[in-house]
GROMACS .gro file of C-alpha atoms in nm:
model
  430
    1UNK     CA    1   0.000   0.000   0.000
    2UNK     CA    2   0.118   0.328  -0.104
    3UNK     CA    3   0.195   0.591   0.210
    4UNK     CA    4  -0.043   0.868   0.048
    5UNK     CA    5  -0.328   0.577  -0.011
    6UNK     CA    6  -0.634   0.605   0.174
    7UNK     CA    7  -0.604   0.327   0.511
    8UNK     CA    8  -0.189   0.379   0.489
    9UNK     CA    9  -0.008   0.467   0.802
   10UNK     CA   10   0.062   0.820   0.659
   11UNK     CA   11  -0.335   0.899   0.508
   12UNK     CA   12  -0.509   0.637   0.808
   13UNK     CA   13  -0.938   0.631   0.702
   14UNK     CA   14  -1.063   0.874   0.980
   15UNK     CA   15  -1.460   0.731   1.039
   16UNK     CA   16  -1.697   0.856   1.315
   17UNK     CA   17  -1.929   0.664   1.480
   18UNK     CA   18  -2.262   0.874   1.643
   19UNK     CA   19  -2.401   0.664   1.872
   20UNK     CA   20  -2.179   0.484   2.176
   21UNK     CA   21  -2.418   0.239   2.256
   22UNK     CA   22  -2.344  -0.202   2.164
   23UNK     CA   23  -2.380  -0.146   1.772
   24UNK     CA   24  -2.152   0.185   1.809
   25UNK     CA   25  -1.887  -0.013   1.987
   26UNK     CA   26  -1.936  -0.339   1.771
   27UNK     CA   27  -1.854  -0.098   1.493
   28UNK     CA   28  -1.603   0.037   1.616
   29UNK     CA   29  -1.408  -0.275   1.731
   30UNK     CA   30  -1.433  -0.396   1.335
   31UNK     CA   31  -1.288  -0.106   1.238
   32UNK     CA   32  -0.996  -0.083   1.441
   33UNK     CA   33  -0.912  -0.462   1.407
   34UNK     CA   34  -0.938  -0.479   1.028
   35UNK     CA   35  -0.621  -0.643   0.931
   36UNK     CA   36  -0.518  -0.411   0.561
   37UNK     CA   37  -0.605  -0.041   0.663
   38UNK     CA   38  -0.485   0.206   0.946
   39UNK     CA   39  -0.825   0.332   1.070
   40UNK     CA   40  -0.917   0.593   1.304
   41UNK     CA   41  -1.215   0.640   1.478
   42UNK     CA   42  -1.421   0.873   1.711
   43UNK     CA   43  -1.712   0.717   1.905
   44UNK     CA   44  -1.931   1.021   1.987
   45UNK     CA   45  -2.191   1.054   2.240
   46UNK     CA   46  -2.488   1.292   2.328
   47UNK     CA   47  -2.444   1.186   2.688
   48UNK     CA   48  -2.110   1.220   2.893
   49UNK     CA   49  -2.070   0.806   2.901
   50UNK     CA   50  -2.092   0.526   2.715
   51UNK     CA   51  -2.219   0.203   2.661
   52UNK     CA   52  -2.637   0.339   2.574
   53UNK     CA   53  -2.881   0.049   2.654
   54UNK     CA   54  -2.639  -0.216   2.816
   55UNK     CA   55  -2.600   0.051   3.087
   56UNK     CA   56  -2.958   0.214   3.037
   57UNK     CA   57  -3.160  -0.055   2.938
   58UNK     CA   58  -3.043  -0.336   3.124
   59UNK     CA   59  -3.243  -0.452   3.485
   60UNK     CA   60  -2.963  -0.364   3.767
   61UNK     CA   61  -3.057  -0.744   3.862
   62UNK     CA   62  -2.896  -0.863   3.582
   63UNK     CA   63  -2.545  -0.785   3.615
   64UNK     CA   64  -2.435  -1.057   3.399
   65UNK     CA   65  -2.573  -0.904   3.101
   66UNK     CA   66  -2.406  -0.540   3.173
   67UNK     CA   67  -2.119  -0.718   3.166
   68UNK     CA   68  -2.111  -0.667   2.775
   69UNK     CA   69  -1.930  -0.346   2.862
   70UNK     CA   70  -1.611  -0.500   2.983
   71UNK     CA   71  -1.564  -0.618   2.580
   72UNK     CA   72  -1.672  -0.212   2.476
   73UNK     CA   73  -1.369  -0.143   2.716
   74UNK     CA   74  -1.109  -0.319   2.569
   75UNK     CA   75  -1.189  -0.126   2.253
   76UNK     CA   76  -1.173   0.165   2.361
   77UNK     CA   77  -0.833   0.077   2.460
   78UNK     CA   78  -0.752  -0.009   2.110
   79UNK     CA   79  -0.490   0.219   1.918
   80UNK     CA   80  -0.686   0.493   1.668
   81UNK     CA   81  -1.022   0.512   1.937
   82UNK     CA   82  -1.137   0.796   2.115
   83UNK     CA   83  -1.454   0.878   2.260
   84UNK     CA   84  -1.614   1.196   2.245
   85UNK     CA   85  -1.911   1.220   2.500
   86UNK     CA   86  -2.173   1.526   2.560
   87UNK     CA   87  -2.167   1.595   2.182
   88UNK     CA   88  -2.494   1.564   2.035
   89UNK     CA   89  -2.549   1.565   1.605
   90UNK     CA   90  -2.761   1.822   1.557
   91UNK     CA   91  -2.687   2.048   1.851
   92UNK     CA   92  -2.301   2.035   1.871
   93UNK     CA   93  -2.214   2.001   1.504
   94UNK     CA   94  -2.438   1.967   1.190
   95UNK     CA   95  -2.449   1.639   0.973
   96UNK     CA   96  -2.293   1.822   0.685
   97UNK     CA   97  -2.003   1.957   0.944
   98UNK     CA   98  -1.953   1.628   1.051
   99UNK     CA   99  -1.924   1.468   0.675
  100UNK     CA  100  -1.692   1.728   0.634
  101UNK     CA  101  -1.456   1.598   0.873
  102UNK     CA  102  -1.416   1.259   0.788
  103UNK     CA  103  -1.406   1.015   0.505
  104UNK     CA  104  -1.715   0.806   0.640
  105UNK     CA  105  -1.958   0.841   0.903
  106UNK     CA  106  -2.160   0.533   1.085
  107UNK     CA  107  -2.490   0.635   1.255
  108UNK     CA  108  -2.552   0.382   1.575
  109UNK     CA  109  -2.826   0.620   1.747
  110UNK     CA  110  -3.077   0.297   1.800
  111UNK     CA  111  -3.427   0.350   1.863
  112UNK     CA  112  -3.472   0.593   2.165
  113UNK     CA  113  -3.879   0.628   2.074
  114UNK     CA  114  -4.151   0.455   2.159
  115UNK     CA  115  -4.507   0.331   2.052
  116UNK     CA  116  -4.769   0.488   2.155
  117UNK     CA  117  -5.133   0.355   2.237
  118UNK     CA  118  -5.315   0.588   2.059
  119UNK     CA  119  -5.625   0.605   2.314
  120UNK     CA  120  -5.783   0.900   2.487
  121UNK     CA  121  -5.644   0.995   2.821
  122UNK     CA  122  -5.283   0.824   2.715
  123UNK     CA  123  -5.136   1.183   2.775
  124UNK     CA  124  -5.245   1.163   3.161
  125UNK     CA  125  -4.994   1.168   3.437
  126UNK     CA  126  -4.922   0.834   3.556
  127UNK     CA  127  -4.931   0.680   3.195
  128UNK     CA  128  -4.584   0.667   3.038
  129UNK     CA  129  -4.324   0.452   2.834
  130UNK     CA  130  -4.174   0.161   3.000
  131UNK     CA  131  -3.881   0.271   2.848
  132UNK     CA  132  -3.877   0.644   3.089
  133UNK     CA  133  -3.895   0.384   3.362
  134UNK     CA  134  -3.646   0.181   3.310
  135UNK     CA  135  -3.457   0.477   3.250
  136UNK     CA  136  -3.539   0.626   3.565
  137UNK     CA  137  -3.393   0.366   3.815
  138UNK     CA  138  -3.119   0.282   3.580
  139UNK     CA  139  -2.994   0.666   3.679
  140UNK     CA  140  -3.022   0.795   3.293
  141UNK     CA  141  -2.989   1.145   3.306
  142UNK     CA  142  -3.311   1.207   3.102
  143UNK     CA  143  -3.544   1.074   3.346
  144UNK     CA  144  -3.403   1.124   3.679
  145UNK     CA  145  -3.688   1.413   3.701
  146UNK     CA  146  -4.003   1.113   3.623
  147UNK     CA  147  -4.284   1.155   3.911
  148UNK     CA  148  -4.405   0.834   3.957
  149UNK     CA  149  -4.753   0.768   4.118
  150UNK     CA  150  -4.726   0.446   4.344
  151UNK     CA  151  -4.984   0.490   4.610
  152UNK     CA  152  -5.249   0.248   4.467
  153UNK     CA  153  -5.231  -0.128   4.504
  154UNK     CA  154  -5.265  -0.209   4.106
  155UNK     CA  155  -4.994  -0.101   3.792
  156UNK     CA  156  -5.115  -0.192   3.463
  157UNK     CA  157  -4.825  -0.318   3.181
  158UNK     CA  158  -4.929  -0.291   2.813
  159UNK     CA  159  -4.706  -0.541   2.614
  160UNK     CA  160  -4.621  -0.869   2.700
  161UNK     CA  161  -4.221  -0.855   2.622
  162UNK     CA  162  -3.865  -0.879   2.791
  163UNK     CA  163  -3.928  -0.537   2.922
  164UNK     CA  164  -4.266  -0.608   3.105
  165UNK     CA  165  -4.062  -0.872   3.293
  166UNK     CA  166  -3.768  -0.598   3.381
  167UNK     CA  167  -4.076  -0.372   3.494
  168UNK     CA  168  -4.250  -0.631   3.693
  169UNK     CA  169  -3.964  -0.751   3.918
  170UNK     CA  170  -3.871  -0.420   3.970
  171UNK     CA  171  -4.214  -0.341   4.098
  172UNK     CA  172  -4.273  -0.640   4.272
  173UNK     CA  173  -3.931  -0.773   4.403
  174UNK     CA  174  -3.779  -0.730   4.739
  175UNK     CA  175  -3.639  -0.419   4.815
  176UNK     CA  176  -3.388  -0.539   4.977
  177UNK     CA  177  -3.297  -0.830   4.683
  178UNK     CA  178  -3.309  -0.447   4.478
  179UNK     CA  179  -3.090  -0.303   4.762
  180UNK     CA  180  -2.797  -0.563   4.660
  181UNK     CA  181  -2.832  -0.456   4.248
  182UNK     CA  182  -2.693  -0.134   4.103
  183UNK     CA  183  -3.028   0.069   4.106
  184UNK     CA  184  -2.990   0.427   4.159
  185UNK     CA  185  -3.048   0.485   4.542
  186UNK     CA  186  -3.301   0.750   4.465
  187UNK     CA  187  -3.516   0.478   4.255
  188UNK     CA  188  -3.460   0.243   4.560
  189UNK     CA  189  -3.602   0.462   4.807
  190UNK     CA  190  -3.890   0.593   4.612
  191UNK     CA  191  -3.975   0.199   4.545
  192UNK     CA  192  -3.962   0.120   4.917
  193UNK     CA  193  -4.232   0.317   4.999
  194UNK     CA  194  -4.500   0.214   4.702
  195UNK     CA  195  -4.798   0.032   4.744
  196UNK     CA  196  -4.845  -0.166   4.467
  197UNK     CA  197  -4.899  -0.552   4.532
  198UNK     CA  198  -5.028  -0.628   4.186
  199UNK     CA  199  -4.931  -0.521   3.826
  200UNK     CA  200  -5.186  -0.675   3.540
  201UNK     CA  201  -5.024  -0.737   3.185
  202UNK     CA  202  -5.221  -0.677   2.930
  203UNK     CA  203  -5.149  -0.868   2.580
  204UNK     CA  204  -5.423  -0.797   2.279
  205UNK     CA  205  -5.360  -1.148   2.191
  206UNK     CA  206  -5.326  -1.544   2.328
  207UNK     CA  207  -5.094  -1.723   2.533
  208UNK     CA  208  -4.934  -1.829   2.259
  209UNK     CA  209  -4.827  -1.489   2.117
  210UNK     CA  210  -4.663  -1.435   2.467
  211UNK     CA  211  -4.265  -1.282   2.351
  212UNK     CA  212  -4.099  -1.311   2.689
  213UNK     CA  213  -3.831  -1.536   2.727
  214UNK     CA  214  -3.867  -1.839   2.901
  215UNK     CA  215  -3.610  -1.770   3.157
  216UNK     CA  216  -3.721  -1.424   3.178
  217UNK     CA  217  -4.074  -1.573   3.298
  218UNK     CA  218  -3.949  -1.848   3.497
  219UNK     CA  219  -3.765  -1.609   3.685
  220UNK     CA  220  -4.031  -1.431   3.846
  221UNK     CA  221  -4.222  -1.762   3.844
  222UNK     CA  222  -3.930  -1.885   4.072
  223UNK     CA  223  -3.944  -1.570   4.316
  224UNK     CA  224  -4.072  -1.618   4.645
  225UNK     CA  225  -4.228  -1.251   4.637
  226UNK     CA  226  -4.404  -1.299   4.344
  227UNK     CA  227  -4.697  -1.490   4.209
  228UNK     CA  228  -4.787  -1.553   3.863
  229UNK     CA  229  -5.198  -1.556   3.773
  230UNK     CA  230  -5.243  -1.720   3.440
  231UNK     CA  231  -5.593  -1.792   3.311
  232UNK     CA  232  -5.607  -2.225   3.259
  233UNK     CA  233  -5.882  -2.171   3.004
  234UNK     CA  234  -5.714  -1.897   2.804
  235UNK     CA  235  -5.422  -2.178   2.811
  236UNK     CA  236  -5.607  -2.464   2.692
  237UNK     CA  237  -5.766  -2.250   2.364
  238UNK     CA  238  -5.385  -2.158   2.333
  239UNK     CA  239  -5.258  -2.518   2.347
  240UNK     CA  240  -5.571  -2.612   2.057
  241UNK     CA  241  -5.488  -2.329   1.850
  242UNK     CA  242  -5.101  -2.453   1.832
  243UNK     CA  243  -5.209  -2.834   1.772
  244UNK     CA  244  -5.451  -2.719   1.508
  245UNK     CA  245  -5.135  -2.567   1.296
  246UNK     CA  246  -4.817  -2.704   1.432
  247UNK     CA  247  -4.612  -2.567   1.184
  248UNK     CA  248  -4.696  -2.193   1.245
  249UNK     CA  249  -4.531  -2.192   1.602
  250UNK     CA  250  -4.152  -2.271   1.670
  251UNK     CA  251  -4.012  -2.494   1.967
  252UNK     CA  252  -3.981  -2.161   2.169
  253UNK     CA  253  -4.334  -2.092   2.199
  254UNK     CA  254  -4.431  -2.457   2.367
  255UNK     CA  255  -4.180  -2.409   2.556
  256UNK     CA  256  -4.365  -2.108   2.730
  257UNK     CA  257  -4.690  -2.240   2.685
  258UNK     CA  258  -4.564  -2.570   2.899
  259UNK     CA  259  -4.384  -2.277   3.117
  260UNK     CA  260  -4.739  -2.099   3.168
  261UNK     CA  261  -4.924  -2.446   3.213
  262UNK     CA  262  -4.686  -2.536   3.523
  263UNK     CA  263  -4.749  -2.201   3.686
  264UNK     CA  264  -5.120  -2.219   3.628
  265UNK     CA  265  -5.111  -2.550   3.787
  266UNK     CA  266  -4.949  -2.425   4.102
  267UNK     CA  267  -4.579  -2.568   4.076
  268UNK     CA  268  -4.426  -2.201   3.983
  269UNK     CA  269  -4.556  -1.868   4.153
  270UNK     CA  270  -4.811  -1.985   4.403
  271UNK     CA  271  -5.052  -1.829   4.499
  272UNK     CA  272  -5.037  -1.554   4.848
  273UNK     CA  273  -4.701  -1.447   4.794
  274UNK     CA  274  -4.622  -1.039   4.861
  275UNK     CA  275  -4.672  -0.929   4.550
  276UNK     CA  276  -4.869  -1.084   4.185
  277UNK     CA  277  -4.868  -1.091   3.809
  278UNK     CA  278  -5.144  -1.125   3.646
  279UNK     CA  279  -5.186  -1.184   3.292
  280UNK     CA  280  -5.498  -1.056   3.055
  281UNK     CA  281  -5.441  -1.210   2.734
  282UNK     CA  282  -5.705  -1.095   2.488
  283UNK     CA  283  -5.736  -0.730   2.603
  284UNK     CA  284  -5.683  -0.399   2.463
  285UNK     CA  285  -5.664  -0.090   2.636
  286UNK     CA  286  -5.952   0.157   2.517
  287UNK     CA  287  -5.920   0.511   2.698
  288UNK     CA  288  -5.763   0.620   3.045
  289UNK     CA  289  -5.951   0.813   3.270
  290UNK     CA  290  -5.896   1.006   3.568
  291UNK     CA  291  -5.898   1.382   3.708
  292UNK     CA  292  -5.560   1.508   3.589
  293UNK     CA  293  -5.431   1.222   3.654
  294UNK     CA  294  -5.456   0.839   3.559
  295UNK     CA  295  -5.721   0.687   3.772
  296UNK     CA  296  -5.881   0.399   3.576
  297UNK     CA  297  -5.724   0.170   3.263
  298UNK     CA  298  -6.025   0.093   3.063
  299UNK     CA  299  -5.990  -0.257   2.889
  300UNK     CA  300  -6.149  -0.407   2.550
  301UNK     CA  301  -6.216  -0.778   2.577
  302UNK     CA  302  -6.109  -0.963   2.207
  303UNK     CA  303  -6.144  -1.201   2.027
  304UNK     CA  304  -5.921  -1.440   1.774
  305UNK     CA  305  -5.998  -1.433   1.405
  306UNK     CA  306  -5.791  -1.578   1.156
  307UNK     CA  307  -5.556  -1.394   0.940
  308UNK     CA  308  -5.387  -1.564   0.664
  309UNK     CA  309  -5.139  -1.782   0.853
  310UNK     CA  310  -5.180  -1.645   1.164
  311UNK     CA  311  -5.448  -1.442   1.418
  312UNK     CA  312  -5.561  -1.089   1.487
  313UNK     CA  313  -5.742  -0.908   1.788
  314UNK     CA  314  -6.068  -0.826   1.705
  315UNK     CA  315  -6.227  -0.605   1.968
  316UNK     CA  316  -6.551  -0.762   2.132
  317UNK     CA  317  -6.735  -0.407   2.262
  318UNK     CA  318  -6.716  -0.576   2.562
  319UNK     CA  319  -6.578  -0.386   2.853
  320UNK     CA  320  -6.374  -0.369   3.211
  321UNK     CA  321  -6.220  -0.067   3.450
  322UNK     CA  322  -5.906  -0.140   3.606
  323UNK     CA  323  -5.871   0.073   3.884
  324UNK     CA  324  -5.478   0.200   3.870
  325UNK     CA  325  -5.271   0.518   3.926
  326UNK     CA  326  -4.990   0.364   3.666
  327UNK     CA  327  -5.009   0.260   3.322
  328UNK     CA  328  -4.681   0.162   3.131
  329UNK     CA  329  -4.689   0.128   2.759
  330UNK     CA  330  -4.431  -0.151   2.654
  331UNK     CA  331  -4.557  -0.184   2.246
  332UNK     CA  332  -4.192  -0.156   2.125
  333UNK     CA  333  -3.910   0.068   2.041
  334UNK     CA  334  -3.873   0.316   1.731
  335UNK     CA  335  -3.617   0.494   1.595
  336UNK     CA  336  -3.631   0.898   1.587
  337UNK     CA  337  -3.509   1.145   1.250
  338UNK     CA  338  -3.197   1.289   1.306
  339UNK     CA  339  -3.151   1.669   1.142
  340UNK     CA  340  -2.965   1.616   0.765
  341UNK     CA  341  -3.075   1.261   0.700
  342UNK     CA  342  -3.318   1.082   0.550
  343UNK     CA  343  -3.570   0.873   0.727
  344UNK     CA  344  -3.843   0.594   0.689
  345UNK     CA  345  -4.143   0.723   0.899
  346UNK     CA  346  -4.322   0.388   0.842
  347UNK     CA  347  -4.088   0.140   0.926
  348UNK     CA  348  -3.883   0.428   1.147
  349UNK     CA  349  -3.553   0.347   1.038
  350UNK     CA  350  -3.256   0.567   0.825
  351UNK     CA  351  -3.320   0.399   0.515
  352UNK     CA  352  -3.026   0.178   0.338
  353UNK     CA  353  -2.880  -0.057   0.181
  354UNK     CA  354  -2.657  -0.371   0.300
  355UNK     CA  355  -2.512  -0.056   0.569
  356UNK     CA  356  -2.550   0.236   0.290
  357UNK     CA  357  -2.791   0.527   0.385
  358UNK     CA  358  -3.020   0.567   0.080
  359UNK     CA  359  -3.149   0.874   0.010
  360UNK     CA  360  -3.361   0.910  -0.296
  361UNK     CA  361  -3.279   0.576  -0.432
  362UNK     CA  362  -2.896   0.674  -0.409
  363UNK     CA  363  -2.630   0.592  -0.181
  364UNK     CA  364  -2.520   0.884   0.040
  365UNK     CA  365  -2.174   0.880  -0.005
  366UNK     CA  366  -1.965   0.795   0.304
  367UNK     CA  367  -2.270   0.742   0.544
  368UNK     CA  368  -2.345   0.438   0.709
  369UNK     CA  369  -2.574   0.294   0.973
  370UNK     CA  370  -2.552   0.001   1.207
  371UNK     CA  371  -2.806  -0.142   1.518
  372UNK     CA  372  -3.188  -0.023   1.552
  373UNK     CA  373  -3.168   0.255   1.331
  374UNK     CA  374  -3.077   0.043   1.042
  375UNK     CA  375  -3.317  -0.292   1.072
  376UNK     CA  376  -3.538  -0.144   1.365
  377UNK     CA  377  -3.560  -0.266   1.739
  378UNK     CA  378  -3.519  -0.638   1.707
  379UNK     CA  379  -3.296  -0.908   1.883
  380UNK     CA  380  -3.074  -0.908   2.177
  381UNK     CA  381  -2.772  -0.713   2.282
  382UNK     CA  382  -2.505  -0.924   2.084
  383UNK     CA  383  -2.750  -0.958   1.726
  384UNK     CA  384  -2.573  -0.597   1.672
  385UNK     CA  385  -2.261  -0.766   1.693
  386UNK     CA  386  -2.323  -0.963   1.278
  387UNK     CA  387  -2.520  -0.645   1.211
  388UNK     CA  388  -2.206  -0.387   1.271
  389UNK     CA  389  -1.986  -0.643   1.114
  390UNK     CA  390  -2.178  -0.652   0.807
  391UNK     CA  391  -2.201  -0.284   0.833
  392UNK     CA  392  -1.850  -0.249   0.829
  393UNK     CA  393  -1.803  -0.529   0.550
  394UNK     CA  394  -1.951  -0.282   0.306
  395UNK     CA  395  -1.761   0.042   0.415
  396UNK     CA  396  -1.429  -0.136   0.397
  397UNK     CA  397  -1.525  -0.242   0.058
  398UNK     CA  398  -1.638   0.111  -0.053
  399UNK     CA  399  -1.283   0.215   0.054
  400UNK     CA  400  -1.126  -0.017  -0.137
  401UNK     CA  401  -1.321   0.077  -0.426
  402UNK     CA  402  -1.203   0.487  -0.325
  403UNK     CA  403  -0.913   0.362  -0.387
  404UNK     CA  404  -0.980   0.268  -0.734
  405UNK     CA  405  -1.117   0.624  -0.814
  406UNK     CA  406  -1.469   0.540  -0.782
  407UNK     CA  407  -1.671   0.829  -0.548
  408UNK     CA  408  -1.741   0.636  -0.239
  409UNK     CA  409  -1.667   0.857   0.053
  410UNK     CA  410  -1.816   1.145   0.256
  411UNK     CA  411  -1.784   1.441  -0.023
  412UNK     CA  412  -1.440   1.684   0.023
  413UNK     CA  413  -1.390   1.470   0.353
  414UNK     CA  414  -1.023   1.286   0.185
  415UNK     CA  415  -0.840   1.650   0.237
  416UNK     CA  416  -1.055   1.787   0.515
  417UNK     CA  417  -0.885   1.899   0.846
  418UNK     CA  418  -0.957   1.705   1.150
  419UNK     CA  419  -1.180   1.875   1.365
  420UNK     CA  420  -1.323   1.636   1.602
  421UNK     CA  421  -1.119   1.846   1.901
  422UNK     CA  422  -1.282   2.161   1.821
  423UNK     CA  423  -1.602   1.970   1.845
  424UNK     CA  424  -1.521   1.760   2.148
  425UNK     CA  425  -1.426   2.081   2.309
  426UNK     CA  426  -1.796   2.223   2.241
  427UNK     CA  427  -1.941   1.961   2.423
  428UNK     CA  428  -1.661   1.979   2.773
  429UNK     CA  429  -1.774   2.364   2.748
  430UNK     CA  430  -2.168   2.315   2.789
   0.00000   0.00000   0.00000
């Protein structure tokens, strides 16, 4: 490789990545390791730290899973990295700014939004996202201002994912278990003095559409604080539906339906324990009511009808009040336009291609994306791992192709001056 080549020691490929969270850092680590170019690269941040949803996101009682970070330290130890934190795109430095300052750019920024219900009386205090929730006792500085209602005996969870099972232990576990995690002592002390002894999750479908995993469940099966209320008959039309079309349902989903039919038959989560969960499969939430304030979930009995090769919810008109102070809306995870870029309000995602951000059926040169933002909030903390990879598959291969004259980078970014310390120095001055 010549010295003045693009990826030589003398001309190293200068890339940031905007986003520090798992598929920042999985980026990141392929870039710095890739055997045939020198690379640079700065990992910025709108926050002062690192590390997004394994250190936002995660339950503080499950420290094994936070300890993803230890691998997003060692790259940050690797030679080329630096991190620049409190620098937000958009409010620090432009997109176009940024382009300007290096030869590609990798967008990581994941998918910070949320569903919403769409019903009346959703904007009442006391219903939020999940998500503000579990930011709030994980200490994110977003949330650390959240008023939280707890006085009443009942919460109501909408969404019948991994998160409803981070929500429910939190609500329902011992405080002192809690004590022993790395909850924010704040959180800890405001949970210590709620009420709430129940929290009823609501799924608009069956049993068998349940997306928690089976761990996840039989973990707060398995607690002695908490019981776990699971309709038998709602099981047993589950269990026929499933026979009836075998193929339609993988090994993952008996396995929760013969999770569920253990705990409804008393040999997980019995019954009188401190605290319950109660499951209402085939309910919808229709409007939220209350002075000011939430006061009463109102809930839409449904029914199953088919749907090619699968179900839907069809609303019954047949109706219950849940009386509740808190409702938490747990419907999934979007992804939010950043200023300069294109973006797919339907699917919520920067649009692309194999990594490339498309914008009017062409590639915009030099810009990447990698995690939520580029295939939308699905999988676990390590899927972003393949997904970066890839990612980074096609920008090294865009280089190479630079290389060969053909316009593949960020435009005038080859000669630019490095700026990334005048910018790094906006954010330290806030």
């Amino acid at each position: 490789m010549s010295e003045h080549q693009l990826g030589s020691e003398e001309r190293p490929l200068r890339v940031a990545v905007v986003g520090a969270g798992p598929a920042g850092f999985y980026a990141a680590e392929a870039l710095l390791k890739h055997k045939e170019l020198k690379i640079e690269v700065d990992l910025f941040e709108r926050l002062p730290f690192p590390f997004g949803l394994v250190r936002f996101g995660v339950a503080p009682d499950h420290q094994k899973i936070k300890t993803a970070a230890v691998a997003y330290e060692r790259t940050a130890e690797l030679e080329g990295f630096r991190f620049l934190g409190n620098v937000e795109l958009g409010r620090d430095i432009g997109f176009d700014e940024l382009r300007a300052c290096y030869h590609q750019v990798v967008i990581t920024t994941g998918a910070a939004g949320d569903r919403k219900m769409r019903i009346p009386g959703e904007e009442l205090a006391g219903s939020l996202p999940a998500t503000e929730f579990v930011g709030w006792y994980n200490g994110h500085p977003d949330f650390q201002g959240l008023k939280l209602d707890l006085s009443g005996q009942r919460a109501v969870v909408v969404g019948v994912g991994d998160v409803t099972t981070d929500v429910v232990r939190l609500l329902l576990r011992s405080r002192d278990e809690l004590a022993k995690t790395d909850i924010t002592r704040a959180s800890l002390e405001v949970l210590r003095q709620s009420r709430i002894r129940e929290v009823v999750v609501l799924g608009r479908r069956g049993p068998e559409q349940l997306k928690m995993a089976v761990k996840e469940l039989k973990q707060i099966a398995e607690d002695p604080q908490i019981s776990v209320v699971i309709d038998p008959q709602q099981l047993a039309d589950a269990r026929r539906r499933v026979d009836a079309a075998p193929d339609r349902y993988d090994s993952t989903t008996l396995k929760r339906l013969d999770l569920m039919a253990a705990i409804a038959r008393g040999e997980l989560g019995q019954p009188g324990r401190a605290g319950s969960m109660r499951f209402a499969f085939l309910r919808s939430p229709k409007q939220l009511e209350g002075d000011g304030k939430v006061e009463r979930c109102v809930v839409e009995k449904n029914t199953l009808v088919p749907a090619g090769d699968d179900f839907k919810a069809r609303g019954t008109g047949e109706l219950e009040t849940l009386e509740t102070n808190l409702v938490l809306r747990s419907i999934g995870y979007v992804g939010t336009p950043l200023e300069g870029l294109p973006f797919d309000e339907r699917s919520n995602v920067i649009p692309n291609h194999e990594g490339r951000v498309m914008q009017d059926g062409e590639p915009l040169c030099g810009v990447y994306v990698s995690g939520w933002i580029k295939r939308g909030a699905t999988g676990v903390i390590g899927t972003n791992r393949a997904d970066s990879v890839a990612t980074v598959h096609t920008m090294i291969g865009d280089v190479l192709n630079a290389c060969q004259g053909q316009p593949c980078l960020a435009a005038g970014a080859a000669e630019a001056t490095h700026t990334a310390a005048a910018v790094e120095a906006r954010g330290a001055g806030r």
